[in-house]
């Protein structure tokens, strides 16, 4: 679909219907230049719906001149998504040879490797994992090492840091993630829609964005270390480790919700956490923005192929309706329902008129009456 721009020309003198006034104190009229001239015109096209999802990833903690890509030494290594519960995470490689604490890298790497056995395959914590506890019967797999033994082990491993890094026993990635805000969701009704624009000559091609994600740092390694300390403390006190009983309790509450039919915020939150815990991460392939494959996909998906055969885009609103929809509600807006008055004619018939029409008629009558009175006085 396409829409062609239209240029509106204003009259040179908007008050030319008034009689001219001359006098010695009147300064000559100087033509003002247009302070907002039209500098370019583009034909706007809407691309057809895509089979793939278009997600807008925002990085609030990253400056625009340092994007995550190969050119800036921050290539995303792993990308995973939970499409049903709506979570997305990205692992970005870190440079271990510059401004990198190797001791902490060994510590957090050992912690996450243990969490993959105790928690889940991706060592994910927080809302993306449904705030779930450790796997049943997995708490006993934690190594029986206190912090002193672990610290000594990490110091010894510093001598073969490169070897352990190659074996993925070092935390050398930063995890960024967030929840996907679907623009088609019921909660987003009435909010603005986002589009990605691509220019080609005098054409602007717009592609609708399906969702937005604010990618913020995720500290799964700290959560894993905290869980490891808690499980070790419970085992030292000969107490049972927390299992999946909390999940079973939530399942029972979900059955109660289905039977009663309540829709409280607490119940909706529990359902979302249950769905996030049950859903498995799906891996995505990363293609760098400077790769030729990215350019090929960009030209294939972000432009209308048949420009000549595209149907013309027509607005469903007139100018007044569009202005009223973009502005705050006003008393005399087109969308405001006005009460009708009943007016009687000379023949006794009744006619329904709007309040606005009646006010305009009264204003016009007052104006005509005033003009007539002024002319009468002048004649006398």
mmCIF file of C-alpha atoms in Angstrom:
data_model
loop_
_atom_site.group_PDB
_atom_site.id
_atom_site.type_symbol
_atom_site.label_atom_id
_atom_site.label_comp_id
_atom_site.label_asym_id
_atom_site.label_seq_id
_atom_site.Cartn_x
_atom_site.Cartn_y
_atom_site.Cartn_z
ATOM 1 C CA UNK A 1 0.000 0.000 0.000
ATOM 2 C CA UNK A 2 1.218 3.461 -0.701
ATOM 3 C CA UNK A 3 0.341 6.989 0.200
ATOM 4 C CA UNK A 4 1.529 10.033 -1.726
ATOM 5 C CA UNK A 5 2.322 13.264 0.007
ATOM 6 C CA UNK A 6 0.232 16.344 -0.727
ATOM 7 C CA UNK A 7 1.441 19.906 -0.580
ATOM 8 C CA UNK A 8 -0.964 22.519 0.769
ATOM 9 C CA UNK A 9 -0.387 26.073 -0.453
ATOM 10 C CA UNK A 10 -1.564 28.934 1.704
ATOM 11 C CA UNK A 11 -2.880 32.157 0.281
ATOM 12 C CA UNK A 12 -0.335 34.926 0.080
ATOM 13 C CA UNK A 13 -2.547 37.230 2.112
ATOM 14 C CA UNK A 14 -5.108 35.556 4.334
ATOM 15 C CA UNK A 15 -6.813 38.870 5.056
ATOM 16 C CA UNK A 16 -7.145 40.154 1.513
ATOM 17 C CA UNK A 17 -10.962 40.365 1.828
ATOM 18 C CA UNK A 18 -10.642 43.196 4.339
ATOM 19 C CA UNK A 19 -10.510 46.750 2.953
ATOM 20 C CA UNK A 20 -7.058 48.224 2.847
ATOM 21 C CA UNK A 21 -6.184 51.002 5.275
ATOM 22 C CA UNK A 22 -3.716 53.684 4.392
ATOM 23 C CA UNK A 23 -2.177 56.377 6.519
ATOM 24 C CA UNK A 24 1.035 58.162 7.306
ATOM 25 C CA UNK A 25 1.589 56.071 10.450
ATOM 26 C CA UNK A 26 1.165 52.708 8.704
ATOM 27 C CA UNK A 27 4.414 50.878 7.925
ATOM 28 C CA UNK A 28 4.703 49.168 4.545
ATOM 29 C CA UNK A 29 3.764 45.483 4.561
ATOM 30 C CA UNK A 30 6.747 43.124 4.273
ATOM 31 C CA UNK A 31 6.193 39.621 2.920
ATOM 32 C CA UNK A 32 7.205 37.044 5.517
ATOM 33 C CA UNK A 33 9.191 34.009 4.484
ATOM 34 C CA UNK A 34 7.781 30.568 5.243
ATOM 35 C CA UNK A 35 9.391 29.414 8.503
ATOM 36 C CA UNK A 36 8.490 25.762 7.807
ATOM 37 C CA UNK A 37 9.016 25.137 4.098
ATOM 38 C CA UNK A 38 8.578 21.749 2.433
ATOM 39 C CA UNK A 39 12.079 20.432 1.822
ATOM 40 C CA UNK A 40 11.302 16.942 0.477
ATOM 41 C CA UNK A 41 8.397 14.708 -0.431
ATOM 42 C CA UNK A 42 8.322 10.903 -0.170
ATOM 43 C CA UNK A 43 5.916 8.216 -1.252
ATOM 44 C CA UNK A 44 5.071 6.086 1.809
ATOM 45 C CA UNK A 45 4.595 2.320 1.504
ATOM 46 C CA UNK A 46 3.530 -0.257 4.076
ATOM 47 C CA UNK A 47 5.251 -3.609 3.706
ATOM 48 C CA UNK A 48 3.068 -6.738 3.921
ATOM 49 C CA UNK A 49 2.870 -8.721 7.145
ATOM 50 C CA UNK A 50 6.003 -10.730 7.847
ATOM 51 C CA UNK A 51 6.083 -14.402 8.751
ATOM 52 C CA UNK A 52 8.939 -13.611 11.146
ATOM 53 C CA UNK A 53 8.537 -11.403 14.185
ATOM 54 C CA UNK A 54 10.021 -7.910 14.137
ATOM 55 C CA UNK A 55 11.221 -7.063 17.646
ATOM 56 C CA UNK A 56 12.743 -3.735 18.634
ATOM 57 C CA UNK A 57 15.585 -4.246 21.136
ATOM 58 C CA UNK A 58 16.379 -1.217 23.268
ATOM 59 C CA UNK A 59 19.552 -0.943 25.363
ATOM 60 C CA UNK A 60 19.026 1.788 27.997
ATOM 61 C CA UNK A 61 22.459 1.206 29.566
ATOM 62 C CA UNK A 62 24.398 1.322 26.295
ATOM 63 C CA UNK A 63 25.307 4.422 24.320
ATOM 64 C CA UNK A 64 24.233 4.626 20.706
ATOM 65 C CA UNK A 65 27.778 4.911 19.361
ATOM 66 C CA UNK A 66 28.749 1.560 20.922
ATOM 67 C CA UNK A 67 26.309 -1.039 19.592
ATOM 68 C CA UNK A 68 26.644 -4.742 20.247
ATOM 69 C CA UNK A 69 28.286 -6.072 17.076
ATOM 70 C CA UNK A 70 31.537 -7.495 15.757
ATOM 71 C CA UNK A 71 32.901 -4.113 14.688
ATOM 72 C CA UNK A 72 32.884 -2.851 18.281
ATOM 73 C CA UNK A 73 34.197 -6.078 19.797
ATOM 74 C CA UNK A 74 30.900 -6.992 21.475
ATOM 75 C CA UNK A 75 29.397 -9.752 19.384
ATOM 76 C CA UNK A 76 26.280 -11.462 20.801
ATOM 77 C CA UNK A 77 27.206 -15.091 21.364
ATOM 78 C CA UNK A 78 23.902 -16.739 22.280
ATOM 79 C CA UNK A 79 20.313 -15.575 21.778
ATOM 80 C CA UNK A 80 17.355 -17.391 23.330
ATOM 81 C CA UNK A 81 13.668 -16.640 23.514
ATOM 82 C CA UNK A 82 10.544 -17.865 25.267
ATOM 83 C CA UNK A 83 7.906 -16.830 22.722
ATOM 84 C CA UNK A 84 4.853 -17.886 24.740
ATOM 85 C CA UNK A 85 5.752 -16.361 28.108
ATOM 86 C CA UNK A 86 7.559 -13.481 26.343
ATOM 87 C CA UNK A 87 11.208 -13.340 27.461
ATOM 88 C CA UNK A 88 14.388 -12.727 25.491
ATOM 89 C CA UNK A 89 18.033 -12.995 26.567
ATOM 90 C CA UNK A 90 21.340 -12.302 24.818
ATOM 91 C CA UNK A 91 24.851 -13.328 25.874
ATOM 92 C CA UNK A 92 27.536 -10.868 24.749
ATOM 93 C CA UNK A 93 31.208 -11.838 24.714
ATOM 94 C CA UNK A 94 33.637 -9.980 26.963
ATOM 95 C CA UNK A 95 37.308 -9.302 26.329
ATOM 96 C CA UNK A 96 39.177 -11.361 28.937
ATOM 97 C CA UNK A 97 42.553 -9.763 28.150
ATOM 98 C CA UNK A 98 41.643 -6.170 29.020
ATOM 99 C CA UNK A 99 40.055 -4.874 32.232
ATOM 100 C CA UNK A 100 38.909 -8.362 33.220
ATOM 101 C CA UNK A 101 39.057 -9.903 36.712
ATOM 102 C CA UNK A 102 40.188 -13.460 35.993
ATOM 103 C CA UNK A 103 39.642 -14.636 39.564
ATOM 104 C CA UNK A 104 35.992 -13.525 39.480
ATOM 105 C CA UNK A 105 35.635 -15.022 36.016
ATOM 106 C CA UNK A 106 36.690 -18.407 37.407
ATOM 107 C CA UNK A 107 34.417 -18.049 40.433
ATOM 108 C CA UNK A 108 31.302 -17.060 38.483
ATOM 109 C CA UNK A 109 32.041 -19.670 35.809
ATOM 110 C CA UNK A 110 32.168 -22.420 38.440
ATOM 111 C CA UNK A 111 28.975 -21.070 40.024
ATOM 112 C CA UNK A 112 27.037 -21.069 36.744
ATOM 113 C CA UNK A 113 28.260 -24.545 35.789
ATOM 114 C CA UNK A 114 26.920 -25.805 39.110
ATOM 115 C CA UNK A 115 23.646 -23.923 38.574
ATOM 116 C CA UNK A 116 23.150 -25.629 35.212
ATOM 117 C CA UNK A 117 23.058 -28.910 37.069
ATOM 118 C CA UNK A 118 21.005 -27.646 40.001
ATOM 119 C CA UNK A 119 18.672 -25.053 38.439
ATOM 120 C CA UNK A 120 18.190 -25.425 34.657
ATOM 121 C CA UNK A 121 20.221 -25.924 31.488
ATOM 122 C CA UNK A 122 20.716 -22.173 30.955
ATOM 123 C CA UNK A 123 21.261 -21.297 34.655
ATOM 124 C CA UNK A 124 18.422 -18.790 34.402
ATOM 125 C CA UNK A 125 16.905 -17.163 37.464
ATOM 126 C CA UNK A 126 14.350 -14.464 38.124
ATOM 127 C CA UNK A 127 10.998 -13.941 36.347
ATOM 128 C CA UNK A 128 12.267 -15.560 33.127
ATOM 129 C CA UNK A 129 12.561 -18.818 35.105
ATOM 130 C CA UNK A 130 9.355 -18.248 37.055
ATOM 131 C CA UNK A 131 11.319 -17.703 40.313
ATOM 132 C CA UNK A 132 11.575 -21.486 40.514
ATOM 133 C CA UNK A 133 13.521 -23.375 43.159
ATOM 134 C CA UNK A 134 16.244 -25.941 42.601
ATOM 135 C CA UNK A 135 15.438 -29.176 40.833
ATOM 136 C CA UNK A 136 14.112 -31.934 43.096
ATOM 137 C CA UNK A 137 16.856 -34.226 44.433
ATOM 138 C CA UNK A 138 19.562 -32.025 42.888
ATOM 139 C CA UNK A 139 20.712 -30.104 45.933
ATOM 140 C CA UNK A 140 22.971 -32.950 46.997
ATOM 141 C CA UNK A 141 25.014 -32.609 43.807
ATOM 142 C CA UNK A 142 26.647 -29.405 45.019
ATOM 143 C CA UNK A 143 30.325 -29.888 45.785
ATOM 144 C CA UNK A 144 31.161 -30.247 49.466
ATOM 145 C CA UNK A 145 33.627 -27.377 49.356
ATOM 146 C CA UNK A 146 33.550 -24.375 51.601
ATOM 147 C CA UNK A 147 34.630 -20.942 50.456
ATOM 148 C CA UNK A 148 38.220 -21.399 51.619
ATOM 149 C CA UNK A 149 38.671 -24.535 49.497
ATOM 150 C CA UNK A 150 37.035 -22.884 46.522
ATOM 151 C CA UNK A 151 39.183 -19.791 46.831
ATOM 152 C CA UNK A 152 42.335 -21.928 46.853
ATOM 153 C CA UNK A 153 41.121 -23.797 43.796
ATOM 154 C CA UNK A 154 40.505 -20.567 41.850
ATOM 155 C CA UNK A 155 43.954 -19.253 42.704
ATOM 156 C CA UNK A 156 45.530 -22.452 41.401
ATOM 157 C CA UNK A 157 43.399 -22.310 38.237
ATOM 158 C CA UNK A 158 44.786 -18.859 37.398
ATOM 159 C CA UNK A 159 47.933 -20.577 36.108
ATOM 160 C CA UNK A 160 45.910 -22.337 33.408
ATOM 161 C CA UNK A 161 43.307 -19.667 32.784
ATOM 162 C CA UNK A 162 43.506 -19.956 28.979
ATOM 163 C CA UNK A 163 42.853 -23.694 29.098
ATOM 164 C CA UNK A 164 39.821 -23.308 31.359
ATOM 165 C CA UNK A 165 38.487 -20.484 29.201
ATOM 166 C CA UNK A 166 38.576 -22.765 26.180
ATOM 167 C CA UNK A 167 36.669 -25.397 28.200
ATOM 168 C CA UNK A 168 33.866 -22.845 28.978
ATOM 169 C CA UNK A 169 34.680 -22.878 32.684
ATOM 170 C CA UNK A 170 35.090 -19.101 32.825
ATOM 171 C CA UNK A 171 32.273 -16.550 32.808
ATOM 172 C CA UNK A 172 33.285 -14.432 29.824
ATOM 173 C CA UNK A 173 29.862 -13.206 28.708
ATOM 174 C CA UNK A 174 27.419 -10.566 29.863
ATOM 175 C CA UNK A 175 23.748 -11.493 29.827
ATOM 176 C CA UNK A 176 21.152 -8.936 28.741
ATOM 177 C CA UNK A 177 17.451 -9.645 28.784
ATOM 178 C CA UNK A 178 13.938 -8.395 29.253
ATOM 179 C CA UNK A 179 10.258 -9.087 28.769
ATOM 180 C CA UNK A 180 8.688 -8.733 25.343
ATOM 181 C CA UNK A 181 5.928 -6.116 25.200
ATOM 182 C CA UNK A 182 3.561 -7.281 22.458
ATOM 183 C CA UNK A 183 1.947 -4.326 20.730
ATOM 184 C CA UNK A 184 -1.015 -6.491 19.721
ATOM 185 C CA UNK A 185 -1.808 -7.436 23.330
ATOM 186 C CA UNK A 186 -5.030 -6.275 24.936
ATOM 187 C CA UNK A 187 -3.050 -4.257 27.500
ATOM 188 C CA UNK A 188 -1.505 -2.206 24.671
ATOM 189 C CA UNK A 189 -4.834 -1.234 23.101
ATOM 190 C CA UNK A 190 -4.997 2.468 22.335
ATOM 191 C CA UNK A 191 -1.237 2.960 22.563
ATOM 192 C CA UNK A 192 0.946 4.056 19.619
ATOM 193 C CA UNK A 193 2.167 1.549 17.043
ATOM 194 C CA UNK A 194 5.849 1.360 16.129
ATOM 195 C CA UNK A 195 7.227 1.048 12.608
ATOM 196 C CA UNK A 196 10.713 0.624 11.182
ATOM 197 C CA UNK A 197 11.359 2.929 8.218
ATOM 198 C CA UNK A 198 13.710 2.290 5.302
ATOM 199 C CA UNK A 199 14.417 4.920 2.608
ATOM 200 C CA UNK A 200 15.004 4.157 -1.041
ATOM 201 C CA UNK A 201 15.290 7.137 -3.389
ATOM 202 C CA UNK A 202 12.075 9.140 -2.889
ATOM 203 C CA UNK A 203 10.277 6.284 -1.138
ATOM 204 C CA UNK A 204 9.767 5.480 2.546
ATOM 205 C CA UNK A 205 8.902 1.857 3.350
ATOM 206 C CA UNK A 206 7.416 1.157 6.797
ATOM 207 C CA UNK A 207 7.402 -2.247 8.523
ATOM 208 C CA UNK A 208 5.301 -2.788 11.628
ATOM 209 C CA UNK A 209 7.122 -3.737 14.839
ATOM 210 C CA UNK A 210 5.524 -6.687 16.663
ATOM 211 C CA UNK A 211 7.088 -6.076 20.055
ATOM 212 C CA UNK A 212 9.589 -4.067 22.095
ATOM 213 C CA UNK A 213 12.161 -5.378 24.593
ATOM 214 C CA UNK A 214 14.272 -3.291 26.955
ATOM 215 C CA UNK A 215 17.496 -5.278 27.280
ATOM 216 C CA UNK A 216 19.004 -4.799 30.743
ATOM 217 C CA UNK A 217 21.848 -6.646 32.495
ATOM 218 C CA UNK A 218 20.822 -9.953 34.097
ATOM 219 C CA UNK A 219 22.807 -11.110 37.144
ATOM 220 C CA UNK A 220 22.181 -14.842 37.005
ATOM 221 C CA UNK A 221 25.656 -15.548 38.398
ATOM 222 C CA UNK A 222 24.832 -13.651 41.598
ATOM 223 C CA UNK A 223 21.527 -15.486 41.976
ATOM 224 C CA UNK A 224 23.317 -18.784 41.406
ATOM 225 C CA UNK A 225 25.911 -17.988 44.069
ATOM 226 C CA UNK A 226 23.174 -16.996 46.523
ATOM 227 C CA UNK A 227 21.258 -20.214 45.868
ATOM 228 C CA UNK A 228 24.423 -22.256 46.249
ATOM 229 C CA UNK A 229 25.116 -20.686 49.652
ATOM 230 C CA UNK A 230 21.551 -21.272 50.847
ATOM 231 C CA UNK A 231 21.519 -24.921 49.789
ATOM 232 C CA UNK A 232 24.903 -25.495 51.401
ATOM 233 C CA UNK A 233 23.668 -23.910 54.635
ATOM 234 C CA UNK A 234 20.542 -26.074 54.646
ATOM 235 C CA UNK A 235 22.557 -29.212 54.098
ATOM 236 C CA UNK A 236 24.990 -28.233 56.851
ATOM 237 C CA UNK A 237 22.038 -27.800 59.217
ATOM 238 C CA UNK A 238 20.637 -31.159 58.052
ATOM 239 C CA UNK A 239 17.465 -29.493 56.741
ATOM 240 C CA UNK A 240 15.611 -30.558 53.584
ATOM 241 C CA UNK A 241 16.247 -28.395 50.555
ATOM 242 C CA UNK A 242 13.295 -26.604 48.936
ATOM 243 C CA UNK A 243 11.805 -28.657 46.117
ATOM 244 C CA UNK A 244 8.946 -28.273 43.712
ATOM 245 C CA UNK A 245 6.269 -28.070 46.398
ATOM 246 C CA UNK A 246 5.804 -24.360 45.794
ATOM 247 C CA UNK A 247 5.099 -25.126 42.170
ATOM 248 C CA UNK A 248 2.513 -27.728 43.169
ATOM 249 C CA UNK A 249 0.892 -25.152 45.436
ATOM 250 C CA UNK A 250 0.679 -22.706 42.560
ATOM 251 C CA UNK A 251 -0.898 -25.411 40.415
ATOM 252 C CA UNK A 252 -3.577 -25.978 43.041
ATOM 253 C CA UNK A 253 -4.232 -22.253 43.208
ATOM 254 C CA UNK A 254 -4.461 -22.179 39.431
ATOM 255 C CA UNK A 255 -7.209 -24.831 39.600
ATOM 256 C CA UNK A 256 -9.040 -22.700 42.122
ATOM 257 C CA UNK A 257 -8.719 -19.752 39.773
ATOM 258 C CA UNK A 258 -10.176 -21.778 36.907
ATOM 259 C CA UNK A 259 -13.119 -22.829 39.045
ATOM 260 C CA UNK A 260 -13.905 -19.464 40.606
ATOM 261 C CA UNK A 261 -13.107 -17.400 37.531
ATOM 262 C CA UNK A 262 -11.492 -14.463 39.306
ATOM 263 C CA UNK A 263 -9.076 -12.275 37.388
ATOM 264 C CA UNK A 264 -6.973 -10.616 40.039
ATOM 265 C CA UNK A 265 -3.531 -9.212 39.369
ATOM 266 C CA UNK A 266 -2.031 -11.764 41.764
ATOM 267 C CA UNK A 267 -3.593 -14.640 39.844
ATOM 268 C CA UNK A 268 -2.426 -13.306 36.492
ATOM 269 C CA UNK A 269 1.115 -12.929 37.841
ATOM 270 C CA UNK A 270 1.135 -16.501 39.095
ATOM 271 C CA UNK A 271 -0.037 -17.797 35.721
ATOM 272 C CA UNK A 272 2.735 -15.875 33.960
ATOM 273 C CA UNK A 273 5.379 -17.263 36.319
ATOM 274 C CA UNK A 274 4.099 -20.807 35.865
ATOM 275 C CA UNK A 275 4.215 -20.428 32.095
ATOM 276 C CA UNK A 276 7.747 -19.001 32.211
ATOM 277 C CA UNK A 277 8.960 -21.851 34.411
ATOM 278 C CA UNK A 278 7.413 -24.552 32.238
ATOM 279 C CA UNK A 279 8.520 -23.137 28.877
ATOM 280 C CA UNK A 280 11.894 -24.155 27.481
ATOM 281 C CA UNK A 281 14.253 -21.635 25.906
ATOM 282 C CA UNK A 282 14.430 -21.655 22.095
ATOM 283 C CA UNK A 283 17.763 -20.720 20.558
ATOM 284 C CA UNK A 284 18.086 -18.176 17.772
ATOM 285 C CA UNK A 285 20.882 -17.701 15.247
ATOM 286 C CA UNK A 286 22.696 -14.363 15.321
ATOM 287 C CA UNK A 287 23.675 -12.642 12.068
ATOM 288 C CA UNK A 288 25.873 -9.580 12.412
ATOM 289 C CA UNK A 289 24.580 -6.370 10.877
ATOM 290 C CA UNK A 290 27.669 -6.044 8.678
ATOM 291 C CA UNK A 291 27.290 -9.533 7.154
ATOM 292 C CA UNK A 292 26.077 -9.817 3.588
ATOM 293 C CA UNK A 293 23.274 -12.128 4.738
ATOM 294 C CA UNK A 294 21.888 -9.294 6.870
ATOM 295 C CA UNK A 295 21.911 -6.901 3.893
ATOM 296 C CA UNK A 296 20.174 -9.467 1.694
ATOM 297 C CA UNK A 297 17.448 -10.073 4.263
ATOM 298 C CA UNK A 298 17.073 -6.330 4.793
ATOM 299 C CA UNK A 299 16.361 -5.637 1.111
ATOM 300 C CA UNK A 300 14.090 -8.673 0.906
ATOM 301 C CA UNK A 301 11.891 -7.960 3.918
ATOM 302 C CA UNK A 302 11.974 -4.205 4.476
ATOM 303 C CA UNK A 303 10.793 -3.007 1.051
ATOM 304 C CA UNK A 304 7.699 -3.461 -1.074
ATOM 305 C CA UNK A 305 8.769 -5.515 -4.095
ATOM 306 C CA UNK A 306 6.001 -4.421 -6.499
ATOM 307 C CA UNK A 307 5.781 -0.671 -6.034
ATOM 308 C CA UNK A 308 3.709 -0.065 -9.162
ATOM 309 C CA UNK A 309 1.093 -2.644 -8.155
ATOM 310 C CA UNK A 310 0.753 -1.450 -4.574
ATOM 311 C CA UNK A 311 -2.706 -0.221 -3.614
ATOM 312 C CA UNK A 312 -3.119 3.383 -2.551
ATOM 313 C CA UNK A 313 -3.202 4.089 1.174
ATOM 314 C CA UNK A 314 -6.274 6.080 2.171
ATOM 315 C CA UNK A 315 -6.977 7.454 5.615
ATOM 316 C CA UNK A 316 -10.154 6.415 7.423
ATOM 317 C CA UNK A 317 -10.246 9.785 9.235
ATOM 318 C CA UNK A 318 -10.732 13.299 8.046
ATOM 319 C CA UNK A 319 -8.549 16.122 9.310
ATOM 320 C CA UNK A 320 -10.823 17.024 12.222
ATOM 321 C CA UNK A 321 -11.131 13.395 13.393
ATOM 322 C CA UNK A 322 -7.374 12.874 13.207
ATOM 323 C CA UNK A 323 -6.693 16.044 15.206
ATOM 324 C CA UNK A 324 -9.252 15.037 17.815
ATOM 325 C CA UNK A 325 -7.781 11.515 18.110
ATOM 326 C CA UNK A 326 -4.261 12.872 18.613
ATOM 327 C CA UNK A 327 -5.325 15.527 21.126
ATOM 328 C CA UNK A 328 -6.861 15.405 24.565
ATOM 329 C CA UNK A 329 -10.664 15.104 24.681
ATOM 330 C CA UNK A 330 -12.367 18.444 24.251
ATOM 331 C CA UNK A 331 -15.901 19.558 24.859
ATOM 332 C CA UNK A 332 -16.782 20.345 21.269
ATOM 333 C CA UNK A 333 -14.726 17.559 19.685
ATOM 334 C CA UNK A 334 -16.101 15.434 16.848
ATOM 335 C CA UNK A 335 -16.108 12.390 19.128
ATOM 336 C CA UNK A 336 -18.182 14.084 21.857
ATOM 337 C CA UNK A 337 -21.870 13.405 21.779
ATOM 338 C CA UNK A 338 -23.833 16.636 22.084
ATOM 339 C CA UNK A 339 -27.372 16.978 23.268
ATOM 340 C CA UNK A 340 -29.907 18.254 20.820
ATOM 341 C CA UNK A 341 -32.225 21.204 21.242
ATOM 342 C CA UNK A 342 -35.729 21.417 19.902
ATOM 343 C CA UNK A 343 -36.573 24.523 17.881
ATOM 344 C CA UNK A 344 -40.024 25.506 16.687
ATOM 345 C CA UNK A 345 -40.740 26.955 13.274
ATOM 346 C CA UNK A 346 -43.496 29.367 12.320
ATOM 347 C CA UNK A 347 -45.689 26.469 11.185
ATOM 348 C CA UNK A 348 -45.395 24.749 14.551
ATOM 349 C CA UNK A 349 -42.999 22.046 13.302
ATOM 350 C CA UNK A 350 -40.055 20.979 15.478
ATOM 351 C CA UNK A 351 -36.481 20.646 14.243
ATOM 352 C CA UNK A 352 -33.583 19.012 16.128
ATOM 353 C CA UNK A 353 -30.388 21.020 16.163
ATOM 354 C CA UNK A 354 -27.039 20.425 17.921
ATOM 355 C CA UNK A 355 -25.817 22.642 20.703
ATOM 356 C CA UNK A 356 -22.825 23.662 18.631
ATOM 357 C CA UNK A 357 -24.999 24.555 15.643
ATOM 358 C CA UNK A 358 -27.313 26.545 17.864
ATOM 359 C CA UNK A 359 -24.453 28.465 19.391
ATOM 360 C CA UNK A 360 -23.037 29.225 15.979
ATOM 361 C CA UNK A 361 -26.446 30.401 14.786
ATOM 362 C CA UNK A 362 -26.824 32.631 17.836
ATOM 363 C CA UNK A 363 -23.402 34.111 17.248
ATOM 364 C CA UNK A 364 -24.249 34.767 13.613
ATOM 365 C CA UNK A 365 -27.581 36.363 14.583
ATOM 366 C CA UNK A 366 -25.853 38.593 17.111
ATOM 367 C CA UNK A 367 -23.320 39.626 14.521
ATOM 368 C CA UNK A 368 -25.996 40.439 11.932
ATOM 369 C CA UNK A 369 -28.119 42.230 14.488
ATOM 370 C CA UNK A 370 -25.224 44.361 15.616
ATOM 371 C CA UNK A 371 -24.341 45.289 12.054
ATOM 372 C CA UNK A 372 -27.946 46.206 11.292
ATOM 373 C CA UNK A 373 -28.224 48.371 14.391
ATOM 374 C CA UNK A 374 -25.003 50.156 13.556
ATOM 375 C CA UNK A 375 -26.185 50.964 10.058
ATOM 376 C CA UNK A 376 -29.527 52.247 11.389
ATOM 377 C CA UNK A 377 -27.805 54.611 13.777
ATOM 378 C CA UNK A 378 -25.642 55.830 11.020
ATOM 379 C CA UNK A 379 -28.651 56.635 8.847
ATOM 380 C CA UNK A 380 -30.189 58.729 11.617
#
